[in-house]
Short mmCIF file of C-alpha atoms in Angstrom, two decimals:
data_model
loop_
_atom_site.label_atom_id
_atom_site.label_comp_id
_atom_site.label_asym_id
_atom_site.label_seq_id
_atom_site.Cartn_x
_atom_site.Cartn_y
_atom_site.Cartn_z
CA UNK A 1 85.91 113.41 82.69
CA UNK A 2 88.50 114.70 84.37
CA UNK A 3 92.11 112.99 84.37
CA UNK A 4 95.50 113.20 86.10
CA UNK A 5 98.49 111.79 84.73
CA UNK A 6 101.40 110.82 86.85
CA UNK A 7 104.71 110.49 86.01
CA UNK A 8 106.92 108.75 86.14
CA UNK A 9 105.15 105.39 86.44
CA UNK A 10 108.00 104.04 88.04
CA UNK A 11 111.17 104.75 89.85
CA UNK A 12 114.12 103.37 91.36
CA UNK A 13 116.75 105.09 93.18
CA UNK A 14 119.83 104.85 96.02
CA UNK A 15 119.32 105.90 99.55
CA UNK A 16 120.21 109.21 100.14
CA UNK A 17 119.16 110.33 96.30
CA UNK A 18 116.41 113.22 95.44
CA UNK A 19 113.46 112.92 93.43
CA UNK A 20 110.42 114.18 91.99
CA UNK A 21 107.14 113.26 91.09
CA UNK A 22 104.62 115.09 89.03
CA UNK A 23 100.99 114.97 88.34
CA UNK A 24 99.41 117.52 85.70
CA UNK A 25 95.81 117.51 84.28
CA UNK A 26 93.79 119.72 81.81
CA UNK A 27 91.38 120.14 84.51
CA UNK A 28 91.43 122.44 87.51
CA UNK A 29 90.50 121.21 90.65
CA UNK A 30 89.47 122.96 93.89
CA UNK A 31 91.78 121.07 95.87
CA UNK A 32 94.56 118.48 95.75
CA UNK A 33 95.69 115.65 97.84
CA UNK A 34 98.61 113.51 98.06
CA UNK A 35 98.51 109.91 99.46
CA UNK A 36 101.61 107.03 100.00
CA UNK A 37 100.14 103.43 99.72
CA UNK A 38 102.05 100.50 100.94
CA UNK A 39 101.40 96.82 100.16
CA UNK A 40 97.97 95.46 101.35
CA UNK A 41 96.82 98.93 103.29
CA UNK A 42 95.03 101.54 102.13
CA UNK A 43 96.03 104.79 100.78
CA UNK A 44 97.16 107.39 103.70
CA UNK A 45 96.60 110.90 103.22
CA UNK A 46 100.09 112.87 103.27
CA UNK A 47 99.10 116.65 102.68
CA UNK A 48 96.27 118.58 101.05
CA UNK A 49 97.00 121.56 98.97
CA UNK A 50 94.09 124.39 97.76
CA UNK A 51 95.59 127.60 96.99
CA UNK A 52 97.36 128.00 93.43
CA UNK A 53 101.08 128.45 93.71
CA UNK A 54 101.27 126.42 97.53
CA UNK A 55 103.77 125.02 98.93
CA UNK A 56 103.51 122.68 102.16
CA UNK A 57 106.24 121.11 103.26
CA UNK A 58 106.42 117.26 105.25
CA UNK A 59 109.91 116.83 106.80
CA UNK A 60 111.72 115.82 104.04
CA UNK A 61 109.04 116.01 101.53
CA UNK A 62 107.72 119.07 99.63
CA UNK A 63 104.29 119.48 97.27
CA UNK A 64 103.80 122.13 95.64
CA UNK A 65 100.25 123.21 94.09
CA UNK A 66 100.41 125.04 90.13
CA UNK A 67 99.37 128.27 89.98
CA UNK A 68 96.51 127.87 87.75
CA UNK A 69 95.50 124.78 90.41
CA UNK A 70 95.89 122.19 87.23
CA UNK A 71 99.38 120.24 88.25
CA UNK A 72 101.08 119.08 91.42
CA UNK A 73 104.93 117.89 92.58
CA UNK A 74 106.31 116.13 95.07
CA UNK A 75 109.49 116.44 95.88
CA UNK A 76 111.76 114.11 98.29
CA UNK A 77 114.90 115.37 99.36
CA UNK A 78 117.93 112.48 100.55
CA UNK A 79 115.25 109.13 99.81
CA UNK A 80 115.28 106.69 102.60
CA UNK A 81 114.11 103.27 102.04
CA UNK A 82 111.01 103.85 104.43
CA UNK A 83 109.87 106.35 101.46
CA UNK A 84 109.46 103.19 99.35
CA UNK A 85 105.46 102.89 98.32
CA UNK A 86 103.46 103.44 96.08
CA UNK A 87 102.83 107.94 95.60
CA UNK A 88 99.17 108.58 94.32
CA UNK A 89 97.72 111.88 93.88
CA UNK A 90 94.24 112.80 93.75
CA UNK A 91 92.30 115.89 92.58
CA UNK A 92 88.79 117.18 94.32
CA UNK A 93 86.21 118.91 92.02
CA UNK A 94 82.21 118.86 92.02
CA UNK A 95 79.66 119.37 94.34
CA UNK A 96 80.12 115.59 95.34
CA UNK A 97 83.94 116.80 96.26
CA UNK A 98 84.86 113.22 94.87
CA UNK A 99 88.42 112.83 94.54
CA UNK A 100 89.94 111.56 90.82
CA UNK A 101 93.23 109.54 91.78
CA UNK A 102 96.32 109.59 89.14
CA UNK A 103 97.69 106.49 88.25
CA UNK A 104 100.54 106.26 90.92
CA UNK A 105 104.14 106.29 91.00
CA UNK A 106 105.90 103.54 92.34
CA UNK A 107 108.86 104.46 94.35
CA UNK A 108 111.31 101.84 95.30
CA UNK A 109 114.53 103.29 97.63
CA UNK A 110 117.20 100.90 97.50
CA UNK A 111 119.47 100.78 100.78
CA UNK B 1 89.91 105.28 117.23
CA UNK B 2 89.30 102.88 114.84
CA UNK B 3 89.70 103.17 111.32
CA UNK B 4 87.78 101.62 108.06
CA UNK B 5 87.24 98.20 108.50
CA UNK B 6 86.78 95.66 105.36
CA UNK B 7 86.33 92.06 105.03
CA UNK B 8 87.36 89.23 103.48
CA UNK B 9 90.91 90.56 103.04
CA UNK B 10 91.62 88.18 100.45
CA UNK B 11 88.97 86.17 98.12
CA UNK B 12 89.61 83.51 95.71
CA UNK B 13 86.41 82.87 92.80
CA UNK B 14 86.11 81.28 89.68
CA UNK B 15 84.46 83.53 86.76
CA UNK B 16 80.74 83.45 87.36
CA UNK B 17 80.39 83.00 90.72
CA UNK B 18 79.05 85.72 93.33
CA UNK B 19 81.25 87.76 95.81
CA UNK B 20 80.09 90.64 98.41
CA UNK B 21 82.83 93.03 100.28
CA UNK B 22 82.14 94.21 103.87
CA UNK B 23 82.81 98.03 105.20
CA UNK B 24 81.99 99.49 108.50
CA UNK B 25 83.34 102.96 108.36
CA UNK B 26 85.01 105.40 110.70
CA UNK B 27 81.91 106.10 113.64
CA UNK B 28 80.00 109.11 112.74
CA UNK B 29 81.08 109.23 109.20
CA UNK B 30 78.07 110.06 106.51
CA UNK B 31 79.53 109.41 103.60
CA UNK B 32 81.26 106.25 102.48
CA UNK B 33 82.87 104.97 99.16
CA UNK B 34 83.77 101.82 97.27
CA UNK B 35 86.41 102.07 95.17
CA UNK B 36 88.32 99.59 92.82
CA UNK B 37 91.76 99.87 92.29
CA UNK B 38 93.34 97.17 89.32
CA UNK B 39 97.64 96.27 89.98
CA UNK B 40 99.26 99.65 88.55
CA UNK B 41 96.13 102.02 88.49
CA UNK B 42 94.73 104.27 91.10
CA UNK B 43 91.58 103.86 92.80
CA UNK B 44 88.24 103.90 90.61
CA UNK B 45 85.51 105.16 91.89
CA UNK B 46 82.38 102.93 91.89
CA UNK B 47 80.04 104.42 94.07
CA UNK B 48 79.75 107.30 96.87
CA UNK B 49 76.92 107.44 99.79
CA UNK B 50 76.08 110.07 101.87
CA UNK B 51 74.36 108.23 104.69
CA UNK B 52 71.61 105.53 103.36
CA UNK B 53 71.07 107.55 100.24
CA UNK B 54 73.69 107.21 96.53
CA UNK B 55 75.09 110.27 95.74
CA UNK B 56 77.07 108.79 92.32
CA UNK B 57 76.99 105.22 90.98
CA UNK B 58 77.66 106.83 87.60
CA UNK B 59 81.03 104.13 87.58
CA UNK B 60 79.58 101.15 88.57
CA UNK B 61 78.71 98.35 86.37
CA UNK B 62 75.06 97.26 87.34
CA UNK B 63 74.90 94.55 85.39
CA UNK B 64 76.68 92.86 87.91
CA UNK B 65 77.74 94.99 91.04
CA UNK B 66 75.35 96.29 93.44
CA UNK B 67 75.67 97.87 96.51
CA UNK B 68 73.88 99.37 99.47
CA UNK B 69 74.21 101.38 103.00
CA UNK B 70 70.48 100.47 104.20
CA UNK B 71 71.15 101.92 107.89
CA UNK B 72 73.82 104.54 106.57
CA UNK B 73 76.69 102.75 108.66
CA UNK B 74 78.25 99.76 107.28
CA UNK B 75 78.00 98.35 103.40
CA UNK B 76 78.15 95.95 101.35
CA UNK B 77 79.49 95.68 97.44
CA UNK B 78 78.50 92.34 95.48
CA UNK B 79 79.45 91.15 92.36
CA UNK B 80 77.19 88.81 90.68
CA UNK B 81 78.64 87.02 88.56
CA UNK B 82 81.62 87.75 88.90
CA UNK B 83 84.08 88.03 85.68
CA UNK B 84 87.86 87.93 85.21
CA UNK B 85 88.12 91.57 84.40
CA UNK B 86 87.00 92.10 87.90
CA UNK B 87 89.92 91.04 89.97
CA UNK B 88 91.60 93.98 91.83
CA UNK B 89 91.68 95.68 95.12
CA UNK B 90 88.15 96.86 96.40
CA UNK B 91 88.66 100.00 98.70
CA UNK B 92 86.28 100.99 101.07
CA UNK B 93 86.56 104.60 102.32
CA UNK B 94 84.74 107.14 104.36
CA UNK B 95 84.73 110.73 105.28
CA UNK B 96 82.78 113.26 107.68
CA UNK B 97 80.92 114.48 104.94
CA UNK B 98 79.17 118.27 105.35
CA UNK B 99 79.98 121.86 103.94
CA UNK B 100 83.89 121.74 103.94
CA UNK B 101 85.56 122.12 100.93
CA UNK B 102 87.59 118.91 100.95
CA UNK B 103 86.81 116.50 103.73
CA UNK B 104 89.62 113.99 104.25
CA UNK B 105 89.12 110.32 103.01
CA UNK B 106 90.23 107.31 105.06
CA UNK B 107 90.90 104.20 103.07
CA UNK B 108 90.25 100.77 104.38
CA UNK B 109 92.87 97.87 103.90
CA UNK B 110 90.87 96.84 100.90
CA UNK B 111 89.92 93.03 100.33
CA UNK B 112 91.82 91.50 97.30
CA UNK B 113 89.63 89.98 94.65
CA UNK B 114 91.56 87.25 92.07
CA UNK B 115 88.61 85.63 89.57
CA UNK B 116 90.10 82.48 87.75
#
């Protein structure tokens, strides 16, 4: 089974701050995906990463994918309150190409 | 175009009693997935279609959830019966489907379950 731990689990922080989040695994996955989730909707795909070692970035945000295609970061530079949600990341693997979500990071941006 | 639609988005049932989930996916979308999602964890795969036929139900409890794609469009999940362990977020999700590597996933609103 393969799993992806996020971390933190939580996190609360002023406007205009930096953070990051990370999500490592033992497993290595052929792809991974990043997704925001806000209250009552769905998850929303931000970015998709495949190559070891890439970086993509999203206006303000940057992933980057571990060389050996096991761990993942996200990284959001001067937090706005509109970046409050909850961060999931998922990993793609099998023939299926099913997607194995971590367990999220809540991000609250205080104003 | 339209997205994932699910319905209810909210359902109230006591322990016991039966519940089914709606999803009509994205037009021209093969495959389609239910997932669970309990407050603080990520999504849970349950089951994955590619258009009428299962693909993986390896997660889902059949003792008590079931569900099926019989015209490989829309779906339905049902719980039956229903216990308190199973209240959480049911997300419904679908993709193109094909050859690709990675073929993006679009998530429904999800229908909130509470069992009292």
């Amino acid at each position: 089974t393969q799993l992806l731990e996020q971390s933190p689990q939580f996190l609360s922080i002023q406007e205009g701050e930096n953070l990051t989040v990370y999500c490592n695994s033992s497993s290595v996955f052929s792809s991974l995906q990043w997704y925001r989730q806000e209250p009552g909707e769905g998850p929303v795909l931000l970015v998709t990463v495949v190559t070891g070692g890439e970086v993509k970035k999203l206006k303000r945000l940057t992933f980057q994918f571990g060389d050996a295609r096991k761990d993942s970061s996200l990284h959001i530079t001067a937090a706005q309150p509109g970046d409050t949600g909850l961060y999931l990341c998922a990993g793609a693997g099998g023939s299926a190409r099913q997607l194995t979500f971590g367990s999220g990071t809540q991000l609250t941006v205080l104003p | 175009e339209a997205g994932v639609a699910q319905s209810p988005r909210y359902k109230i049932i006591e322990k016991r009693q039966s519940v089914a989930f709606w999803c009509n996916p994205i037009s021209g979308h093969a495959t389609l997935y239910w997932y669970q999602q309990i407050l603080g964890q990520g999504p849970k795969l349950l089951i994955q279609f590619q258009n009428n036929g299962v693909v993986d139900d390896s997660q889902l409890p059949k003792d008590r959830f079931s569900a099926e794609r019989l015209k490989g469009v829309d779906s339905t999940l049902k719980i039956q019966p229903a216990k308190l362990e199973d209240s959480a977020v049911y997300l419904c999700a679908s993709s193109l489907g094909g050859t690709a590597t990675y073929n993006e996933q679009f998530f429904g609103p999800g229908t909130r379950l509470t069992v009292l």
